[in-house]
PDB file of C-alpha atoms in Angstrom:
ATOM      1  CA  MET A   1     -56.055  43.142  30.495  1.00 91.00           C
ATOM      2  CA  LYS A   2     -54.658  40.317  27.826  1.00 95.00           C
ATOM      3  CA  ARG A   3     -51.204  39.633  29.194  1.00 97.00           C
ATOM      4  CA  ALA A   4     -49.358  39.045  32.476  1.00 98.00           C
ATOM      5  CA  GLY A   5     -45.862  38.718  34.505  1.00 98.00           C
ATOM      6  CA  VAL A   6     -44.545  37.007  36.780  1.00 98.00           C
ATOM      7  CA  ILE A   7     -41.058  38.091  38.824  1.00 96.00           C
ATOM      8  CA  GLY A   8     -39.791  35.332  40.946  1.00 94.00           C
ATOM      9  CA  GLY A   9     -39.714  31.336  40.588  1.00 95.00           C
ATOM     10  CA  GLY A  10     -40.262  30.693  44.058  1.00 95.00           C
ATOM     11  CA  ALA A  11     -43.049  28.421  44.520  1.00 95.00           C
ATOM     12  CA  TRP A  12     -45.555  31.297  45.614  1.00 96.00           C
ATOM     13  CA  GLY A  13     -45.158  32.575  41.713  1.00 97.00           C
ATOM     14  CA  THR A  14     -45.101  29.699  40.367  1.00 98.00           C
ATOM     15  CA  ALA A  15     -48.751  29.525  41.986  1.00 98.00           C
ATOM     16  CA  LEU A  16     -49.419  33.021  40.697  1.00 98.00           C
ATOM     17  CA  ALA A  17     -48.678  32.150  37.279  1.00 98.00           C
ATOM     18  CA  GLN A  18     -50.566  29.211  37.193  1.00 98.00           C
ATOM     19  CA  VAL A  19     -53.978  31.626  38.762  1.00 98.00           C
ATOM     20  CA  CYS A  20     -52.651  34.179  36.024  1.00 98.00           C
ATOM     21  CA  ALA A  21     -52.727  31.073  33.264  1.00 97.00           C
ATOM     22  CA  ARG A  22     -56.122  29.472  34.261  1.00 97.00           C
ATOM     23  CA  ALA A  23     -57.958  32.704  33.729  1.00 97.00           C
ATOM     24  CA  GLY A  24     -56.943  33.059  30.571  1.00 97.00           C
ATOM     25  CA  LEU A  25     -54.009  35.930  29.916  1.00 97.00           C
ATOM     26  CA  GLU A  26     -50.955  34.855  28.536  1.00 97.00           C
ATOM     27  CA  THR A  27     -47.959  34.623  31.352  1.00 98.00           C
ATOM     28  CA  VAL A  28     -44.269  34.806  31.147  1.00 98.00           C
ATOM     29  CA  LEU A  29     -42.559  33.604  34.456  1.00 98.00           C
ATOM     30  CA  TRP A  30     -39.202  35.015  34.995  1.00 97.00           C
ATOM     31  CA  ALA A  31     -36.877  33.045  37.309  1.00 96.00           C
ATOM     32  CA  ARG A  32     -33.237  33.587  38.457  1.00 92.00           C
ATOM     33  CA  GLU A  33     -33.068  29.391  38.347  1.00 94.00           C
ATOM     34  CA  PRO A  34     -31.613  28.008  34.643  1.00 95.00           C
ATOM     35  CA  GLU A  35     -33.316  24.658  35.943  1.00 96.00           C
ATOM     36  CA  VAL A  36     -36.904  26.026  37.013  1.00 97.00           C
ATOM     37  CA  VAL A  37     -37.333  27.677  33.383  1.00 97.00           C
ATOM     38  CA  ALA A  38     -36.462  24.295  31.547  1.00 97.00           C
ATOM     39  CA  ASP A  39     -38.088  22.461  33.844  1.00 96.00           C
ATOM     40  CA  ILE A  40     -41.207  24.493  33.069  1.00 97.00           C
ATOM     41  CA  ASN A  41     -41.119  25.278  29.942  1.00 97.00           C
ATOM     42  CA  THR A  42     -40.000  21.369  29.053  1.00 96.00           C
ATOM     43  CA  HIS A  43     -42.459  19.350  31.550  1.00 96.00           C
ATOM     44  CA  HIS A  44     -44.916  22.080  32.638  1.00 96.00           C
ATOM     45  CA  GLU A  45     -43.379  21.535  36.594  1.00 96.00           C
ATOM     46  CA  ASN A  46     -41.009  23.554  39.124  1.00 97.00           C
ATOM     47  CA  ARG A  47     -39.440  20.926  40.474  1.00 95.00           C
ATOM     48  CA  LEU A  48     -37.475  22.305  43.392  1.00 95.00           C
ATOM     49  CA  PHE A  49     -40.033  24.876  44.197  1.00 95.00           C
ATOM     50  CA  LEU A  50     -43.475  22.879  43.932  1.00 95.00           C
ATOM     51  CA  PRO A  51     -42.627  19.381  43.097  1.00 95.00           C
ATOM     52  CA  GLY A  52     -45.954  17.060  42.021  1.00 94.00           C
ATOM     53  CA  VAL A  53     -47.908  20.486  41.181  1.00 96.00           C
ATOM     54  CA  SER A  54     -48.497  20.328  36.834  1.00 96.00           C
ATOM     55  CA  LEU A  55     -48.616  23.125  35.531  1.00 96.00           C
ATOM     56  CA  ASP A  56     -50.745  24.597  33.050  1.00 94.00           C
ATOM     57  CA  ALA A  57     -48.904  24.763  29.141  1.00 93.00           C
ATOM     58  CA  GLY A  58     -49.778  28.456  29.684  1.00 93.00           C
ATOM     59  CA  VAL A  59     -47.218  29.460  31.874  1.00 97.00           C
ATOM     60  CA  ARG A  60     -43.777  30.707  30.195  1.00 97.00           C
ATOM     61  CA  ALA A  61     -40.565  30.972  32.279  1.00 97.00           C
ATOM     62  CA  SER A  62     -37.990  33.206  31.498  1.00 97.00           C
ATOM     63  CA  HIS A  63     -34.184  34.124  32.687  1.00 93.00           C
ATOM     64  CA  ASP A  64     -35.037  37.251  31.278  1.00 93.00           C
ATOM     65  CA  VAL A  65     -36.075  40.376  32.451  1.00 92.00           C
ATOM     66  CA  VAL A  66     -36.666  42.149  29.045  1.00 94.00           C
ATOM     67  CA  ASP A  67     -39.316  39.640  28.469  1.00 94.00           C
ATOM     68  CA  LEU A  68     -41.865  40.897  30.905  1.00 94.00           C
ATOM     69  CA  ALA A  69     -42.269  44.321  28.510  1.00 91.00           C
ATOM     70  CA  ARG A  70     -45.139  43.195  27.123  1.00 93.00           C
ATOM     71  CA  ALA A  71     -47.032  42.489  30.271  1.00 96.00           C
ATOM     72  CA  GLU A  72     -50.119  44.355  30.786  1.00 97.00           C
ATOM     73  CA  PHE A  73     -49.313  44.301  35.008  1.00 98.00           C
ATOM     74  CA  ILE A  74     -46.836  42.218  36.742  1.00 98.00           C
ATOM     75  CA  LEU A  75     -46.966  40.051  39.537  1.00 98.00           C
ATOM     76  CA  ALA A  76     -43.899  41.155  42.079  1.00 97.00           C
ATOM     77  CA  VAL A  77     -43.243  37.630  44.256  1.00 96.00           C
ATOM     78  CA  ALA A  78     -39.320  38.286  44.905  1.00 93.00           C
ATOM     79  CA  PRO A  79     -38.696  37.935  49.019  1.00 92.00           C
ATOM     80  CA  ALA A  80     -38.750  41.029  50.848  1.00 93.00           C
ATOM     81  CA  GLN A  81     -35.437  41.350  51.135  1.00 92.00           C
ATOM     82  CA  HIS A  82     -34.771  41.018  48.055  1.00 93.00           C
ATOM     83  CA  LEU A  83     -37.733  42.812  46.331  1.00 95.00           C
ATOM     84  CA  ARG A  84     -35.332  46.356  45.926  1.00 96.00           C
ATOM     85  CA  ALA A  85     -32.497  44.503  44.210  1.00 96.00           C
ATOM     86  CA  THR A  86     -35.276  42.745  42.148  1.00 95.00           C
ATOM     87  CA  LEU A  87     -37.526  45.671  41.341  1.00 96.00           C
ATOM     88  CA  GLU A  88     -34.220  47.752  40.217  1.00 96.00           C
ATOM     89  CA  THR A  89     -33.493  44.862  37.206  1.00 93.00           C
ATOM     90  CA  LEU A  90     -37.016  45.066  36.507  1.00 93.00           C
ATOM     91  CA  SER A  91     -37.470  49.088  36.157  1.00 95.00           C
ATOM     92  CA  PRO A  92     -36.039  49.326  32.894  1.00 93.00           C
ATOM     93  CA  GLN A  93     -38.695  47.238  31.501  1.00 91.00           C
ATOM     94  CA  VAL A  94     -41.929  49.162  32.764  1.00 94.00           C
ATOM     95  CA  GLU A  95     -43.751  51.691  31.342  1.00 94.00           C
ATOM     96  CA  PRO A  96     -45.401  54.687  33.056  1.00 96.00           C
ATOM     97  CA  GLY A  97     -48.329  53.682  34.407  1.00 97.00           C
ATOM     98  CA  VAL A  98     -47.972  49.736  34.355  1.00 97.00           C
ATOM     99  CA  PRO A  99     -49.498  47.813  37.712  1.00 98.00           C
ATOM    100  CA  ILE A 100     -46.871  46.729  39.854  1.00 98.00           C
ATOM    101  CA  VAL A 101     -49.373  44.040  42.235  1.00 98.00           C
ATOM    102  CA  LEU A 102     -46.745  43.603  45.128  1.00 98.00           C
ATOM    103  CA  CYS A 103     -46.670  39.691  46.369  1.00 97.00           C
ATOM    104  CA  ALA A 104     -44.209  40.060  49.101  1.00 93.00           C
ATOM    105  CA  LYS A 105     -45.419  39.798  52.767  1.00 92.00           C
ATOM    106  CA  GLY A 106     -42.541  41.511  54.712  1.00 92.00           C
ATOM    107  CA  ILE A 107     -40.611  44.585  56.428  1.00 94.00           C
ATOM    108  CA  GLU A 108     -37.086  46.173  55.166  1.00 95.00           C
ATOM    109  CA  GLN A 109     -34.651  45.173  57.386  1.00 93.00           C
ATOM    110  CA  GLY A 110     -32.440  48.583  57.823  1.00 94.00           C
ATOM    111  CA  SER A 111     -34.825  51.006  56.018  1.00 96.00           C
ATOM    112  CA  LEU A 112     -38.045  50.078  58.060  1.00 96.00           C
ATOM    113  CA  LYS A 113     -39.971  50.478  54.625  1.00 96.00           C
ATOM    114  CA  LEU A 114     -43.213  48.563  53.747  1.00 96.00           C
ATOM    115  CA  MET A 115     -42.986  46.889  50.195  1.00 96.00           C
ATOM    116  CA  THR A 116     -44.867  49.896  48.523  1.00 97.00           C
ATOM    117  CA  GLN A 117     -42.651  52.364  49.694  1.00 97.00           C
ATOM    118  CA  VAL A 118     -39.674  49.982  48.087  1.00 97.00           C
ATOM    119  CA  LEU A 119     -41.680  50.051  44.716  1.00 98.00           C
ATOM    120  CA  ALA A 120     -42.448  53.814  45.197  1.00 98.00           C
ATOM    121  CA  GLU A 121     -38.428  54.735  45.434  1.00 98.00           C
ATOM    122  CA  THR A 122     -37.209  52.150  42.351  1.00 97.00           C
ATOM    123  CA  ILE A 123     -40.014  52.230  39.938  1.00 97.00           C
ATOM    124  CA  PRO A 124     -41.716  55.577  40.913  1.00 97.00           C
ATOM    125  CA  GLN A 125     -43.458  55.209  37.129  1.00 97.00           C
ATOM    126  CA  ALA A 126     -45.457  51.867  38.193  1.00 97.00           C
ATOM    127  CA  ALA A 127     -48.837  51.823  39.379  1.00 98.00           C
ATOM    128  CA  PRO A 128     -48.579  50.372  43.110  1.00 98.00           C
ATOM    129  CA  ALA A 129     -50.981  47.617  44.096  1.00 98.00           C
ATOM    130  CA  VAL A 130     -51.062  44.285  46.745  1.00 98.00           C
ATOM    131  CA  LEU A 131     -52.114  40.957  47.121  1.00 98.00           C
ATOM    132  CA  SER A 132     -52.293  39.695  50.345  1.00 97.00           C
ATOM    133  CA  GLY A 133     -54.117  36.975  52.769  1.00 97.00           C
ATOM    134  CA  PRO A 134     -54.130  33.281  53.157  1.00 97.00           C
ATOM    135  CA  SER A 135     -53.068  31.258  50.743  1.00 96.00           C
ATOM    136  CA  PHE A 136     -50.891  28.250  50.857  1.00 95.00           C
ATOM    137  CA  ALA A 137     -48.941  27.777  47.050  1.00 95.00           C
ATOM    138  CA  GLY A 138     -49.197  24.255  46.804  1.00 95.00           C
ATOM    139  CA  GLU A 139     -52.827  24.856  47.409  1.00 97.00           C
ATOM    140  CA  VAL A 140     -53.772  27.231  44.908  1.00 97.00           C
ATOM    141  CA  ALA A 141     -51.798  25.856  42.469  1.00 97.00           C
ATOM    142  CA  ARG A 142     -53.637  23.221  42.697  1.00 96.00           C
ATOM    143  CA  GLY A 143     -56.487  25.019  42.059  1.00 96.00           C
ATOM    144  CA  LEU A 144     -58.131  24.916  45.719  1.00 98.00           C
ATOM    145  CA  PRO A 145     -60.345  27.719  46.873  1.00 98.00           C
ATOM    146  CA  THR A 146     -58.930  30.229  48.155  1.00 98.00           C
ATOM    147  CA  ALA A 147     -59.886  34.523  48.828  1.00 98.00           C
ATOM    148  CA  ILE A 148     -57.507  37.318  48.852  1.00 98.00           C
ATOM    149  CA  THR A 149     -57.563  40.597  49.470  1.00 98.00           C
ATOM    150  CA  LEU A 150     -56.211  42.470  46.306  1.00 98.00           C
ATOM    151  CA  ALA A 151     -55.335  46.325  47.681  1.00 98.00           C
ATOM    152  CA  CYS A 152     -55.054  49.716  45.116  1.00 98.00           C
ATOM    153  CA  PRO A 153     -56.183  53.295  45.715  1.00 97.00           C
ATOM    154  CA  ASP A 154     -57.250  52.971  42.208  1.00 97.00           C
ATOM    155  CA  GLU A 155     -60.733  52.174  42.748  1.00 97.00           C
ATOM    156  CA  ASP A 156     -61.051  51.317  38.676  1.00 98.00           C
ATOM    157  CA  LEU A 157     -57.720  49.458  38.098  1.00 98.00           C
ATOM    158  CA  ALA A 158     -58.705  47.264  41.135  1.00 98.00           C
ATOM    159  CA  TRP A 159     -61.775  46.164  40.778  1.00 97.00           C
ATOM    160  CA  ARG A 160     -59.462  45.806  36.492  1.00 98.00           C
ATOM    161  CA  LEU A 161     -56.224  43.342  38.010  1.00 98.00           C
ATOM    162  CA  ALA A 162     -59.570  41.131  39.773  1.00 98.00           C
ATOM    163  CA  GLU A 163     -61.039  40.787  37.432  1.00 98.00           C
ATOM    164  CA  ALA A 164     -58.227  39.351  35.079  1.00 98.00           C
ATOM    165  CA  ILE A 165     -56.655  36.797  37.817  1.00 98.00           C
ATOM    166  CA  ALA A 166     -60.123  35.525  39.164  1.00 98.00           C
ATOM    167  CA  THR A 167     -61.431  32.488  38.503  1.00 97.00           C
ATOM    168  CA  PRO A 168     -63.470  29.868  39.560  1.00 96.00           C
ATOM    169  CA  ALA A 169     -61.542  28.693  42.345  1.00 97.00           C
ATOM    170  CA  PHE A 170     -59.252  32.334  43.405  1.00 98.00           C
ATOM    171  CA  ARG A 171     -61.689  34.880  44.866  1.00 98.00           C
ATOM    172  CA  PRO A 172     -60.126  38.388  44.808  1.00 98.00           C
ATOM    173  CA  TYR A 173     -61.560  41.469  47.113  1.00 98.00           C
ATOM    174  CA  THR A 174     -61.289  44.512  46.523  1.00 98.00           C
ATOM    175  CA  SER A 175     -58.972  46.790  48.468  1.00 98.00           C
ATOM    176  CA  GLY A 176     -58.005  51.018  48.923  1.00 97.00           C
ATOM    177  CA  ASP A 177     -56.223  50.265  52.208  1.00 98.00           C
ATOM    178  CA  MET A 178     -52.211  48.830  50.395  1.00 98.00           C
ATOM    179  CA  ILE A 179     -51.331  50.142  53.819  1.00 97.00           C
ATOM    180  CA  GLY A 180     -53.227  47.675  56.058  1.00 97.00           C
ATOM    181  CA  ALA A 181     -52.743  45.065  53.172  1.00 97.00           C
ATOM    182  CA  GLU A 182     -49.135  45.113  54.080  1.00 96.00           C
ATOM    183  CA  ALA A 183     -48.827  45.331  57.022  1.00 96.00           C
ATOM    184  CA  GLY A 184     -51.077  42.269  58.031  1.00 95.00           C
ATOM    185  CA  GLY A 185     -48.843  40.204  55.403  1.00 94.00           C
ATOM    186  CA  ALA A 186     -45.848  41.259  57.161  1.00 94.00           C
ATOM    187  CA  ILE A 187     -46.796  40.873  61.012  1.00 96.00           C
ATOM    188  CA  LYS A 188     -48.458  37.800  60.698  1.00 95.00           C
ATOM    189  CA  ASN A 189     -45.251  36.263  59.498  1.00 95.00           C
ATOM    190  CA  VAL A 190     -43.798  37.095  62.600  1.00 96.00           C
ATOM    191  CA  LEU A 191     -46.510  36.330  64.956  1.00 97.00           C
ATOM    192  CA  ALA A 192     -46.793  32.638  63.306  1.00 96.00           C
ATOM    193  CA  ILE A 193     -43.284  31.793  64.599  1.00 96.00           C
ATOM    194  CA  ALA A 194     -44.254  32.679  67.559  1.00 97.00           C
ATOM    195  CA  CYS A 195     -47.253  30.417  67.218  1.00 97.00           C
ATOM    196  CA  GLY A 196     -44.778  27.483  66.181  1.00 96.00           C
ATOM    197  CA  ILE A 197     -43.164  28.316  69.197  1.00 97.00           C
ATOM    198  CA  VAL A 198     -45.753  27.220  71.668  1.00 97.00           C
ATOM    199  CA  GLU A 199     -46.692  24.472  69.823  1.00 96.00           C
ATOM    200  CA  GLY A 200     -42.791  23.131  69.629  1.00 96.00           C
ATOM    201  CA  ARG A 201     -42.666  23.716  73.344  1.00 96.00           C
ATOM    202  CA  GLY A 202     -45.962  21.974  73.841  1.00 96.00           C
ATOM    203  CA  LEU A 203     -47.626  24.882  75.768  1.00 97.00           C
ATOM    204  CA  GLY A 204     -51.524  23.731  74.673  1.00 97.00           C
ATOM    205  CA  ARG A 205     -54.049  24.994  72.226  1.00 95.00           C
ATOM    206  CA  SER A 206     -54.927  27.556  75.449  1.00 97.00           C
ATOM    207  CA  ALA A 207     -51.945  29.112  74.837  1.00 97.00           C
ATOM    208  CA  HIS A 208     -51.801  28.938  70.873  1.00 96.00           C
ATOM    209  CA  ALA A 209     -54.929  31.151  71.143  1.00 97.00           C
ATOM    210  CA  ALA A 210     -54.704  33.318  73.093  1.00 96.00           C
ATOM    211  CA  LEU A 211     -51.262  34.347  71.475  1.00 96.00           C
ATOM    212  CA  ILE A 212     -53.114  34.553  67.857  1.00 97.00           C
ATOM    213  CA  THR A 213     -55.832  36.958  69.575  1.00 97.00           C
ATOM    214  CA  ARG A 214     -53.575  38.988  71.270  1.00 97.00           C
ATOM    215  CA  GLY A 215     -51.127  38.664  68.272  1.00 97.00           C
ATOM    216  CA  PHE A 216     -53.957  40.440  66.161  1.00 97.00           C
ATOM    217  CA  SER A 217     -54.143  43.359  68.538  1.00 97.00           C
ATOM    218  CA  GLU A 218     -50.359  43.813  67.735  1.00 97.00           C
ATOM    219  CA  LEU A 219     -51.057  43.601  64.203  1.00 97.00           C
ATOM    220  CA  THR A 220     -53.374  45.560  64.080  1.00 98.00           C
ATOM    221  CA  ARG A 221     -51.660  48.655  66.249  1.00 97.00           C
ATOM    222  CA  ILE A 222     -49.069  48.359  64.260  1.00 97.00           C
ATOM    223  CA  ALA A 223     -50.786  49.063  60.995  1.00 97.00           C
ATOM    224  CA  VAL A 224     -53.514  51.337  62.288  1.00 98.00           C
ATOM    225  CA  ALA A 225     -50.346  54.133  63.471  1.00 98.00           C
ATOM    226  CA  LEU A 226     -49.093  53.229  59.674  1.00 97.00           C
ATOM    227  CA  GLY A 227     -52.136  54.958  58.804  1.00 97.00           C
ATOM    228  CA  GLY A 228     -53.956  51.852  57.749  1.00 97.00           C
ATOM    229  CA  GLU A 229     -57.520  51.225  58.955  1.00 97.00           C
ATOM    230  CA  ALA A 230     -58.421  48.558  61.831  1.00 97.00           C
ATOM    231  CA  GLU A 231     -61.196  46.641  58.927  1.00 97.00           C
ATOM    232  CA  THR A 232     -58.891  45.697  56.830  1.00 97.00           C
ATOM    233  CA  VAL A 233     -56.650  43.375  59.568  1.00 97.00           C
ATOM    234  CA  ALA A 234     -59.473  42.170  59.984  1.00 97.00           C
ATOM    235  CA  GLY A 235     -60.356  40.634  56.852  1.00 97.00           C
ATOM    236  CA  LEU A 236     -58.692  38.078  54.903  1.00 97.00           C
ATOM    237  CA  CYS A 237     -55.243  40.225  54.788  1.00 96.00           C
ATOM    238  CA  GLY A 238     -55.195  39.771  58.151  1.00 96.00           C
ATOM    239  CA  LEU A 239     -56.929  38.077  60.267  1.00 97.00           C
ATOM    240  CA  GLY A 240     -57.721  35.490  57.736  1.00 97.00           C
ATOM    241  CA  ASP A 241     -54.044  35.605  57.219  1.00 96.00           C
ATOM    242  CA  LEU A 242     -52.552  35.174  60.258  1.00 96.00           C
ATOM    243  CA  VAL A 243     -55.700  32.068  61.590  1.00 95.00           C
ATOM    244  CA  LEU A 244     -53.871  29.968  57.819  1.00 96.00           C
ATOM    245  CA  THR A 245     -50.101  30.757  58.792  1.00 94.00           C
ATOM    246  CA  CYS A 246     -50.139  29.992  62.485  1.00 94.00           C
ATOM    247  CA  SER A 247     -52.686  27.003  62.700  1.00 90.00           C
ATOM    248  CA  SER A 248     -50.612  24.847  59.995  1.00 88.00           C
ATOM    249  CA  PRO A 249     -46.941  22.995  59.700  1.00 86.00           C
ATOM    250  CA  GLN A 250     -47.201  23.879  56.307  1.00 87.00           C
ATOM    251  CA  SER A 251     -46.734  27.437  56.914  1.00 90.00           C
ATOM    252  CA  ARG A 252     -42.722  28.296  56.649  1.00 90.00           C
ATOM    253  CA  ASN A 253     -42.218  30.846  59.107  1.00 93.00           C
ATOM    254  CA  MET A 254     -44.605  27.882  61.988  1.00 95.00           C
ATOM    255  CA  SER A 255     -42.556  25.872  60.937  1.00 94.00           C
ATOM    256  CA  VAL A 256     -39.392  27.315  61.742  1.00 95.00           C
ATOM    257  CA  GLY A 257     -41.227  28.274  65.257  1.00 96.00           C
ATOM    258  CA  LEU A 258     -41.994  24.924  65.799  1.00 96.00           C
ATOM    259  CA  ALA A 259     -37.985  24.068  65.830  1.00 95.00           C
ATOM    260  CA  LEU A 260     -37.344  26.509  67.676  1.00 96.00           C
ATOM    261  CA  GLY A 261     -39.789  25.404  71.009  1.00 96.00           C
ATOM    262  CA  ARG A 262     -38.541  21.756  70.141  1.00 96.00           C
ATOM    263  CA  GLY A 263     -34.936  23.173  71.019  1.00 95.00           C
ATOM    264  CA  GLU A 264     -33.604  23.389  67.890  1.00 95.00           C
ATOM    265  CA  THR A 265     -31.305  26.330  66.886  1.00 93.00           C
ATOM    266  CA  LEU A 266     -32.441  28.516  64.008  1.00 93.00           C
ATOM    267  CA  GLU A 267     -29.395  27.483  61.707  1.00 92.00           C
ATOM    268  CA  ALA A 268     -30.585  24.166  61.945  1.00 92.00           C
ATOM    269  CA  ALA A 269     -34.742  25.231  61.495  1.00 91.00           C
ATOM    270  CA  LEU A 270     -33.553  27.271  58.850  1.00 90.00           C
ATOM    271  CA  SER A 271     -31.218  24.514  57.241  1.00 85.00           C
ATOM    272  CA  GLY A 272     -32.185  22.642  54.125  1.00 75.00           C
ATOM    273  CA  LYS A 273     -35.405  25.040  53.576  1.00 71.00           C
ATOM    274  CA  LEU A 274     -35.569  26.338  49.526  1.00 70.00           C
ATOM    275  CA  SER A 275     -38.718  28.898  50.407  1.00 73.00           C
ATOM    276  CA  VAL A 276     -38.007  31.358  52.315  1.00 74.00           C
ATOM    277  CA  ALA A 277     -39.553  32.279  55.968  1.00 81.00           C
ATOM    278  CA  GLU A 278     -40.165  35.627  56.079  1.00 87.00           C
ATOM    279  CA  GLY A 279     -40.999  36.624  59.717  1.00 89.00           C
ATOM    280  CA  VAL A 280     -37.291  35.506  60.207  1.00 92.00           C
ATOM    281  CA  ALA A 281     -36.082  38.748  58.977  1.00 91.00           C
ATOM    282  CA  SER A 282     -39.392  40.670  58.779  1.00 92.00           C
ATOM    283  CA  ALA A 283     -38.810  40.070  63.003  1.00 95.00           C
ATOM    284  CA  PRO A 284     -36.226  42.699  63.802  1.00 95.00           C
ATOM    285  CA  ALA A 285     -37.987  45.029  61.338  1.00 95.00           C
ATOM    286  CA  VAL A 286     -41.412  44.945  63.341  1.00 96.00           C
ATOM    287  CA  ARG A 287     -39.898  45.414  66.292  1.00 96.00           C
ATOM    288  CA  ASP A 288     -37.695  48.557  65.164  1.00 97.00           C
ATOM    289  CA  LEU A 289     -40.664  49.706  63.414  1.00 96.00           C
ATOM    290  CA  ALA A 290     -43.331  49.550  66.130  1.00 97.00           C
ATOM    291  CA  ARG A 291     -40.666  51.526  68.600  1.00 97.00           C
ATOM    292  CA  LYS A 292     -40.095  53.943  65.857  1.00 97.00           C
ATOM    293  CA  LEU A 293     -43.918  54.386  66.053  1.00 97.00           C
ATOM    294  CA  GLY A 294     -44.506  54.260  69.686  1.00 97.00           C
ATOM    295  CA  VAL A 295     -45.768  50.963  69.931  1.00 97.00           C
ATOM    296  CA  ASP A 296     -46.135  48.120  72.244  1.00 96.00           C
ATOM    297  CA  VAL A 297     -45.666  44.839  70.891  1.00 97.00           C
ATOM    298  CA  PRO A 298     -44.813  42.724  73.785  1.00 97.00           C
ATOM    299  CA  ILE A 299     -44.982  39.187  71.899  1.00 97.00           C
ATOM    300  CA  CYS A 300     -43.291  40.317  68.304  1.00 97.00           C
ATOM    301  CA  ASP A 301     -40.419  41.696  70.700  1.00 97.00           C
ATOM    302  CA  ALA A 302     -40.126  38.728  72.301  1.00 97.00           C
ATOM    303  CA  THR A 303     -39.902  36.785  69.076  1.00 97.00           C
ATOM    304  CA  ALA A 304     -37.271  39.093  67.137  1.00 97.00           C
ATOM    305  CA  ALA A 305     -35.297  38.701  70.683  1.00 97.00           C
ATOM    306  CA  ILE A 306     -35.624  34.950  70.169  1.00 97.00           C
ATOM    307  CA  LEU A 307     -34.201  34.821  66.956  1.00 95.00           C
ATOM    308  CA  THR A 308     -31.828  37.293  67.355  1.00 94.00           C
ATOM    309  CA  GLY A 309     -30.453  35.730  70.459  1.00 94.00           C
ATOM    310  CA  HIS A 310     -31.023  37.719  72.644  1.00 95.00           C
ATOM    311  CA  ILE A 311     -32.960  35.171  74.840  1.00 95.00           C
ATOM    312  CA  GLY A 312     -34.211  32.081  75.142  1.00 96.00           C
ATOM    313  CA  VAL A 313     -37.601  30.502  74.696  1.00 96.00           C
ATOM    314  CA  ASP A 314     -37.690  29.730  77.966  1.00 96.00           C
ATOM    315  CA  ASP A 315     -37.076  33.196  78.841  1.00 96.00           C
ATOM    316  CA  ALA A 316     -39.430  35.142  76.429  1.00 96.00           C
ATOM    317  CA  ILE A 317     -41.930  33.273  77.470  1.00 96.00           C
ATOM    318  CA  GLN A 318     -42.063  33.720  80.998  1.00 96.00           C
ATOM    319  CA  GLY A 319     -41.252  37.727  80.090  1.00 96.00           C
ATOM    320  CA  LEU A 320     -44.579  37.344  78.526  1.00 95.00           C
ATOM    321  CA  LEU A 321     -46.672  35.637  81.112  1.00 94.00           C
ATOM    322  CA  ALA A 322     -45.036  38.239  84.282  1.00 95.00           C
ATOM    323  CA  ARG A 323     -46.464  41.148  82.766  1.00 94.00           C
ATOM    324  CA  PRO A 324     -48.392  43.647  84.434  1.00 94.00           C
ATOM    325  CA  LEU A 325     -51.744  42.861  84.355  1.00 93.00           C
ATOM    326  CA  ARG A 326     -53.909  44.936  82.196  1.00 91.00           C
ATOM    327  CA  GLU A 327     -57.227  45.588  80.412  1.00 92.00           C
ATOM    328  CA  GLU A 328     -57.848  43.794  77.346  1.00 91.00           C
ATOM    329  CA  SER A 329     -58.712  46.912  74.988  1.00 82.00           C
TER     330      SER A 329
END
């Protein structure tokens, strides 16, 4: 593989384009924002979404989706709630069998579908794969060491994609379990908001550790109910991503939770943010999906209730602590 396409000019899309260019690939980054395209092509920087990071000269930006037609694989990095529309735009440019690597972490509102299901409905001729794992865009773009999961049911394709994007600082681990990889990435965003609330409310490190652990249990139950494997979410795309996202204010989702825990409104918590906190939109979808699957997810339920304004932070915390005692496993 010699030519890569990236669809989505935000921080994560830009970082992954940087990875591809460093791996020696001819890389085209499609972005909606004309200023992003101009910035990358003229100054080799995405000053809107990833300021201060010098981009490889091999990253070329475009606002014409036709420029992705020559790509041998495409990384789809549009936000989860906008992915369907983005893929519909891309579909005419995709030849049968071209791999589409889904990098958005979320569950579609309304349909309650995973991103692979959205891809199957919009570009059925594509070969699906999922990229997920503990990764901050700025760190990846700067070349700091990162390991991720690259999930694809076609083992040969998984290895070819991994070899195409691997660099000394960006290490993909392959998996055949796309469902587990997707579930881990989507649900950890919701749990990161919950962890931010705990931090913002000053409830202590013990509560923080308990929430991560019990939240991971919820994540695993949903993943398995969907048909994923517990072993998958115990790896980089589940536990690894959960630890990162729930432990640093760099996380967009945790930063929203921090603001809510400190008493800010959701509108204020989101004000001024250019990047999308996927967990805000995914939380109600995760809650509804869990109910559909018959899976008990009290932390995700409480987080969704806070975000939709059905309950206050203190009442949600008290409700969780007042639940009947039970066995851990």
